[in-house]
CSV table of C-alpha atoms in Angstrom, one decimal:
chain,number,residue,atom,x,y,z
A,410,MET,CA,31.9,42.4,-1.8
A,411,SER,CA,35.3,42.1,-0.2
A,412,ASP,CA,38.0,39.8,-1.6
A,413,THR,CA,38.8,38.5,1.9
A,414,THR,CA,37.0,35.6,3.6
A,415,SER,CA,37.6,36.6,7.2
A,416,TRP,CA,34.4,36.6,9.2
A,417,VAL,CA,33.5,38.0,12.6
A,418,LEU,CA,31.4,35.8,14.8
A,419,SER,CA,29.6,38.0,17.4
A,420,ALA,CA,26.6,37.4,19.7
A,421,PHE,CA,23.7,38.9,21.5
A,422,ALA,CA,24.9,37.7,24.8
A,423,ASP,CA,22.0,39.2,26.7
A,424,GLU,CA,20.3,36.0,25.7
A,425,ALA,CA,22.7,34.3,28.2
A,426,GLY,CA,22.3,36.9,31.0
A,427,ASN,CA,21.5,40.5,31.7
A,428,SER,CA,24.6,41.7,33.6
A,429,CYS,CA,27.9,42.6,31.9
A,430,ASP,CA,29.7,39.9,33.9
A,431,GLU,CA,27.2,37.2,32.8
A,432,GLN,CA,27.6,38.3,29.2
A,433,ILE,CA,31.3,38.2,29.4
A,434,GLN,CA,31.3,34.8,31.0
A,435,ALA,CA,29.0,33.5,28.3
A,436,LEU,CA,31.2,34.8,25.5
A,437,GLN,CA,34.4,33.5,27.1
A,438,LYS,CA,32.9,30.1,27.6
A,439,ALA,CA,31.9,30.0,23.9
A,440,GLY,CA,35.3,31.3,22.8
A,441,LEU,CA,33.8,34.5,21.3
A,442,LYS,CA,35.5,37.8,21.3
A,443,PHE,CA,32.8,40.1,19.9
A,444,LEU,CA,29.5,41.3,21.5
A,445,ASP,CA,26.4,42.8,19.9
A,446,ILE,CA,25.3,45.0,22.8
A,447,ARG,CA,21.5,45.2,23.2
A,448,ASN,CA,20.3,44.9,26.8
A,449,ILE,CA,22.9,45.1,29.6
A,450,GLU,CA,22.9,46.0,33.3
A,451,GLY,CA,19.1,46.6,33.1
A,452,PHE,CA,19.3,49.1,30.2
A,453,THR,CA,18.4,49.0,26.6
A,454,VAL,CA,21.5,50.2,24.7
A,455,THR,CA,19.7,53.4,23.5
A,456,ALA,CA,19.1,54.3,27.2
A,457,LEU,CA,22.5,53.2,28.5
A,458,PRO,CA,24.0,55.9,30.7
A,459,LEU,CA,27.4,57.1,29.6
A,460,ASP,CA,29.1,56.4,32.9
A,461,THR,CA,27.7,52.8,32.9
A,462,ALA,CA,29.0,52.5,29.3
A,463,ARG,CA,32.5,53.5,30.5
A,464,ASP,CA,32.5,50.9,33.2
A,465,ILE,CA,31.3,48.2,30.7
A,466,LYS,CA,34.0,49.2,28.3
A,467,LYS,CA,36.7,48.7,31.0
A,468,ARG,CA,35.3,45.3,31.9
A,469,LEU,CA,35.1,44.2,28.2
A,470,ASP,CA,38.6,45.4,27.6
A,471,ASP,CA,39.9,43.4,30.6
A,472,ALA,CA,38.2,40.4,29.1
A,473,GLY,CA,39.5,40.9,25.6
A,474,ILE,CA,36.0,41.5,24.1
A,475,GLU,CA,35.0,44.1,21.5
A,476,VAL,CA,31.6,45.5,20.7
A,477,ASN,CA,30.7,44.5,17.2
A,478,MET,CA,27.4,46.3,16.9
A,479,PHE,CA,24.7,48.2,18.9
A,480,GLY,CA,21.5,46.2,18.8
A,481,THR,CA,19.2,49.2,18.9
A,482,PRO,CA,15.4,49.2,18.7
A,483,ILE,CA,15.5,52.2,16.3
A,484,GLY,CA,12.8,51.8,13.7
A,485,LYS,CA,10.7,49.5,15.9
A,486,ILE,CA,8.0,52.1,16.4
A,487,ASP,CA,4.9,52.9,14.3
A,488,ILE,CA,4.9,55.2,11.3
A,489,ALA,CA,2.4,57.3,13.3
A,490,ASP,CA,4.7,57.6,16.3
A,491,ASP,CA,6.9,60.6,16.9
A,492,PHE,CA,10.0,60.2,14.7
A,493,GLU,CA,11.9,62.4,17.2
A,494,THR,CA,12.1,59.4,19.5
A,495,ASP,CA,14.4,57.6,17.1
A,496,LEU,CA,16.4,60.6,16.3
A,497,LYS,CA,17.2,61.0,20.0
A,498,ARG,CA,18.1,57.3,20.2
A,499,LEU,CA,20.4,57.7,17.3
A,500,GLN,CA,22.1,60.7,18.9
A,501,HIS,CA,22.6,58.7,22.0
A,502,ILE,CA,24.3,55.9,20.0
A,503,GLY,CA,26.5,58.6,18.6
A,504,GLU,CA,27.6,59.5,22.1
A,505,LEU,CA,28.2,55.9,23.1
A,506,ALA,CA,30.2,55.1,19.9
A,507,PRO,CA,33.5,56.6,21.0
A,508,ILE,CA,33.1,55.2,24.5
A,509,LEU,CA,32.4,51.6,23.5
A,510,GLY,CA,34.6,51.7,20.4
A,511,CYS,CA,31.9,50.8,17.9
A,512,ASN,CA,30.2,52.7,15.1
A,513,GLN,CA,27.8,50.1,13.8
A,514,ALA,CA,24.1,50.1,14.8
A,515,ARG,CA,21.3,47.6,13.9
A,516,ILE,CA,17.9,49.3,13.0
A,517,PHE,CA,14.4,48.4,11.7
A,518,SER,CA,11.9,50.1,9.3
A,519,TYR,CA,8.7,50.8,11.1
A,520,PHE,CA,5.4,49.2,11.9
A,521,ASN,CA,2.0,50.1,10.4
A,522,GLN,CA,-0.4,49.2,13.1
A,523,SER,CA,-3.2,51.4,11.8
A,524,GLY,CA,-3.2,49.7,8.4
A,525,GLN,CA,-2.3,52.7,6.2
A,526,PRO,CA,-2.1,51.9,2.5
A,527,HIS,CA,1.1,50.1,1.6
A,528,GLU,CA,2.2,53.0,-0.5
A,529,GLU,CA,2.0,55.4,2.5
A,530,TRP,CA,3.8,52.9,4.7
A,531,GLN,CA,6.6,52.7,2.2
A,532,ARG,CA,6.8,56.4,1.7
A,533,GLU,CA,7.0,57.2,5.4
A,534,SER,CA,9.4,54.4,6.1
A,535,LEU,CA,11.8,55.4,3.4
A,536,ARG,CA,11.6,59.0,4.5
A,537,ARG,CA,12.6,58.1,8.0
A,538,LEU,CA,15.3,55.6,7.0
A,539,SER,CA,16.8,58.2,4.6
A,540,MET,CA,16.9,60.8,7.5
A,541,LEU,CA,18.4,58.3,9.8
A,542,ARG,CA,21.1,57.5,7.3
A,543,ASP,CA,21.9,61.2,6.8
A,544,VAL,CA,22.1,61.8,10.6
A,545,ALA,CA,24.3,58.7,10.9
A,546,LYS,CA,26.7,60.1,8.4
A,547,GLN,CA,27.0,63.3,10.5
A,548,LEU,CA,27.6,61.2,13.6
A,549,GLY,CA,30.1,58.8,12.0
A,550,LEU,CA,27.8,55.8,12.3
A,551,LYS,CA,26.9,52.9,10.1
A,552,LEU,CA,23.4,51.7,10.2
A,553,TYR,CA,22.4,48.0,9.5
A,554,HIS,CA,18.8,47.3,8.6
A,555,GLU,CA,17.4,44.0,9.8
A,556,ASN,CA,14.5,42.3,8.1
A,557,GLU,CA,12.0,41.8,10.9
A,558,ARG,CA,8.4,40.5,11.1
A,559,HIS,CA,5.7,43.1,10.5
A,560,ILE,CA,7.9,46.1,9.9
A,561,TYR,CA,8.1,47.6,6.4
A,562,GLY,CA,11.3,45.7,5.6
A,563,ASP,CA,9.8,42.3,6.3
A,564,LEU,CA,9.3,40.7,3.0
A,565,CYS,CA,12.0,40.4,0.3
A,566,ARG,CA,10.2,42.7,-2.2
A,567,ASP,CA,10.2,45.6,0.3
A,568,VAL,CA,13.7,45.0,1.5
A,569,GLN,CA,14.7,45.3,-2.2
A,570,VAL,CA,13.0,48.7,-2.3
A,571,ILE,CA,15.0,49.8,0.7
A,572,ALA,CA,18.2,48.5,-0.9
A,573,ARG,CA,17.5,50.5,-4.0
A,574,GLU,CA,16.4,53.7,-2.3
A,575,VAL,CA,18.5,53.9,0.9
A,576,ARG,CA,21.4,51.5,1.1
A,577,ASP,CA,24.6,53.3,0.1
A,578,GLY,CA,27.4,51.0,1.3
A,579,GLU,CA,28.8,53.9,3.4
A,580,ASN,CA,26.3,54.7,6.2
A,581,PHE,CA,23.4,52.3,5.4
A,582,PHE,CA,23.9,48.5,5.1
A,583,PHE,CA,21.8,45.3,5.3
A,584,ILE,CA,21.5,42.4,7.7
A,585,PHE,CA,20.1,39.1,6.4
A,586,ASP,CA,18.1,37.3,9.2
A,587,PHE,CA,17.4,33.7,8.1
A,588,ASP,CA,14.8,33.0,10.7
A,589,ASN,CA,12.7,36.1,10.2
A,590,TYR,CA,12.3,35.3,6.5
A,591,ASN,CA,11.2,31.8,7.4
A,592,GLN,CA,8.8,33.1,10.1
A,593,SER,CA,7.3,35.3,7.3
A,594,GLU,CA,6.8,32.1,5.2
A,595,GLU,CA,9.1,33.2,2.4
A,596,ASN,CA,11.6,31.0,0.6
A,597,VAL,CA,14.8,31.8,2.4
A,598,TRP,CA,17.1,30.5,-0.4
A,599,GLU,CA,15.2,32.5,-3.0
A,600,ASN,CA,15.5,35.6,-0.9
A,601,TRP,CA,19.2,35.1,-0.6
A,602,THR,CA,19.6,34.9,-4.4
A,603,GLN,CA,17.8,38.2,-4.6
A,604,LEU,CA,19.6,39.9,-1.8
A,605,ARG,CA,23.1,38.4,-1.7
A,606,GLU,CA,24.7,41.4,-3.5
A,607,VAL,CA,23.3,43.8,-0.8
A,608,THR,CA,23.9,41.6,2.3
A,609,ASP,CA,26.5,43.1,4.6
A,610,ALA,CA,25.9,41.0,7.8
A,611,PHE,CA,24.0,38.0,9.0
A,612,HIS,CA,21.9,37.1,12.1
A,613,LEU,CA,22.3,33.5,13.0
A,614,LYS,CA,18.8,32.5,14.0
A,615,ASP,CA,17.0,29.5,12.7
A,616,SER,CA,13.6,27.8,12.9
A,617,THR,CA,11.7,24.9,11.5
A,618,ALA,CA,8.7,24.9,9.1
A,619,GLN,CA,6.6,24.8,12.3
A,620,LYS,CA,8.4,28.0,13.4
A,621,GLU,CA,10.1,26.4,16.4
A,622,HIS,CA,13.5,27.9,17.1
A,623,VAL,CA,16.4,25.5,16.6
A,624,PRO,CA,20.3,25.9,16.5
A,625,SER,CA,21.8,27.3,13.3
A,626,GLY,CA,21.6,25.0,10.4
A,627,GLN,CA,19.0,22.7,11.9
A,628,GLY,CA,15.9,24.5,10.6
A,629,ASN,CA,14.3,25.8,7.5
A,630,GLY,CA,16.6,28.8,7.1
A,631,LYS,CA,19.1,27.2,4.7
A,632,ILE,CA,21.9,28.6,6.8
A,633,ARG,CA,24.5,26.1,5.8
A,634,GLU,CA,23.7,26.4,2.1
A,635,ILE,CA,23.6,30.2,2.1
A,636,LEU,CA,26.8,30.7,4.1
A,637,SER,CA,28.6,28.2,1.9
A,638,ASP,CA,27.5,30.3,-1.1
A,639,ALA,CA,28.5,33.5,0.6
A,640,ARG,CA,32.0,32.0,1.3
A,641,ALA,CA,32.3,30.8,-2.3
A,642,ARG,CA,31.5,34.4,-3.5
A,643,GLY,CA,34.2,35.9,-1.2
A,644,TRP,CA,31.7,37.5,1.2
A,645,SER,CA,33.2,39.2,4.3
A,646,GLY,CA,31.5,40.6,7.3
A,647,SER,CA,30.0,39.8,10.7
A,648,LEU,CA,27.6,37.1,11.8
A,649,SER,CA,25.7,37.7,15.0
A,650,LEU,CA,24.4,34.8,17.0
A,651,GLU,CA,20.8,35.4,18.1
A,652,PRO,CA,19.6,31.9,18.9
A,653,HIS,CA,16.2,32.5,20.7
A,654,LEU,CA,16.3,28.9,21.9
A,655,THR,CA,15.1,30.1,25.3
A,656,HIS,CA,12.6,32.9,25.4
A,657,SER,CA,14.5,34.7,28.2
A,658,GLY,CA,13.7,38.2,29.4
A,659,ALA,CA,16.1,39.7,26.8
A,660,VAL,CA,14.4,37.7,24.0
A,661,ALA,CA,11.0,38.7,25.2
A,662,THR,CA,11.8,42.4,24.8
A,663,THR,CA,12.4,41.8,21.1
A,664,GLY,CA,8.8,40.7,20.6
A,665,PRO,CA,9.9,37.4,19.1
A,666,GLY,CA,7.9,35.4,16.6
A,667,GLY,CA,8.0,31.7,16.5
A,668,VAL,CA,8.0,29.1,19.2
A,669,ALA,CA,10.6,28.5,22.0
A,670,ASN,CA,12.4,25.2,21.5
A,671,GLN,CA,10.8,22.5,23.6
A,672,GLN,CA,14.2,20.9,24.4
A,673,TYR,CA,16.5,23.8,24.8
A,674,GLY,CA,13.8,26.1,26.2
A,675,LYS,CA,13.9,24.1,29.5
A,676,MET,CA,17.6,25.0,30.0
A,677,PRO,CA,18.9,28.0,31.8
A,678,PRO,CA,19.5,30.8,29.2
A,679,ALA,CA,23.3,30.6,29.6
A,680,ASP,CA,23.3,26.9,28.8
A,681,SER,CA,21.1,27.1,25.7
A,682,PHE,CA,23.2,30.0,24.5
A,683,HIS,CA,26.4,28.0,24.9
A,684,VAL,CA,24.9,25.1,22.9
A,685,ALA,CA,23.8,27.5,20.2
A,686,ALA,CA,27.3,29.1,20.0
A,687,GLY,CA,29.0,25.8,19.7
A,688,ILE,CA,26.8,24.6,16.9
A,689,ALA,CA,27.1,27.9,15.0
A,690,ARG,CA,30.9,27.9,15.3
A,691,GLU,CA,31.1,24.2,14.1
A,692,LEU,CA,28.9,25.0,11.1
A,693,ILE,CA,31.0,28.0,10.1
A,694,GLU,CA,34.2,26.0,10.5
A,695,ASP,CA,32.7,23.1,8.5
A,696,ILE,CA,32.2,25.2,5.5
A,697,GLY,CA,35.8,26.4,5.6
A,698,ALA,CA,35.2,30.1,6.6
A,699,GLU,CA,38.0,31.8,8.6
A,700,LEU,CA,37.0,33.5,11.8
A,701,ARG,CA,38.9,36.2,13.5
């Protein structure tokens, strides 16, 4: 872990609006300078035309906003699906990287919809992840694996296997998503104690024991306690706001688990996003972390 305590607070601003202008407006209103780009101008980032990306980059530059990470769907296919699909997606991210000034990409680790034995699921997932890592190295990219419901890297025990077999701290890193562990009914704090030495980024998403999405720190995800521990240990990296308070179109494309918040879910997406951003920023400042 780094000896600095400077953190980057970014956001999946597609939860506030689809267009580039809507996302810029949401980020500026929240006082955020970093974007995790996932869906924008009607495109998933792995299908974003290069000319559209150039236009987006100009608008982001004019607004003083940087791309923190590509929120790709790579690895959110089945182990029986053609792996070439993900290799092509990764190649496209390699083309977008110099345009958008970002070389970090969020990925997943494959579904097993046909119910293959766990050993086969593990073997094929690790094979694919290792290949993605090696291609990423050739492309100058850094991959960040997110724990996600129902993929191989869902539960802590399997995330630990990926950490041991694939994470290298050069081209393959780890995201800790509080909410996804809670949705999987694991003890989030215990998972943190097992994974804190291999956690390179966080997704700020929280939910209750009843799996209703709530602002960061108000649920079962132990966000305040874990981030306080991370700060005390000198952790440094990015935290990406992904509130899911309103199950907007952008959220729906992620195949979210859990329940939309009954209070915030009635708000326009831009409004619930702003509430979530304010609460997340306040939490981070309360624990004494420095944002840049």
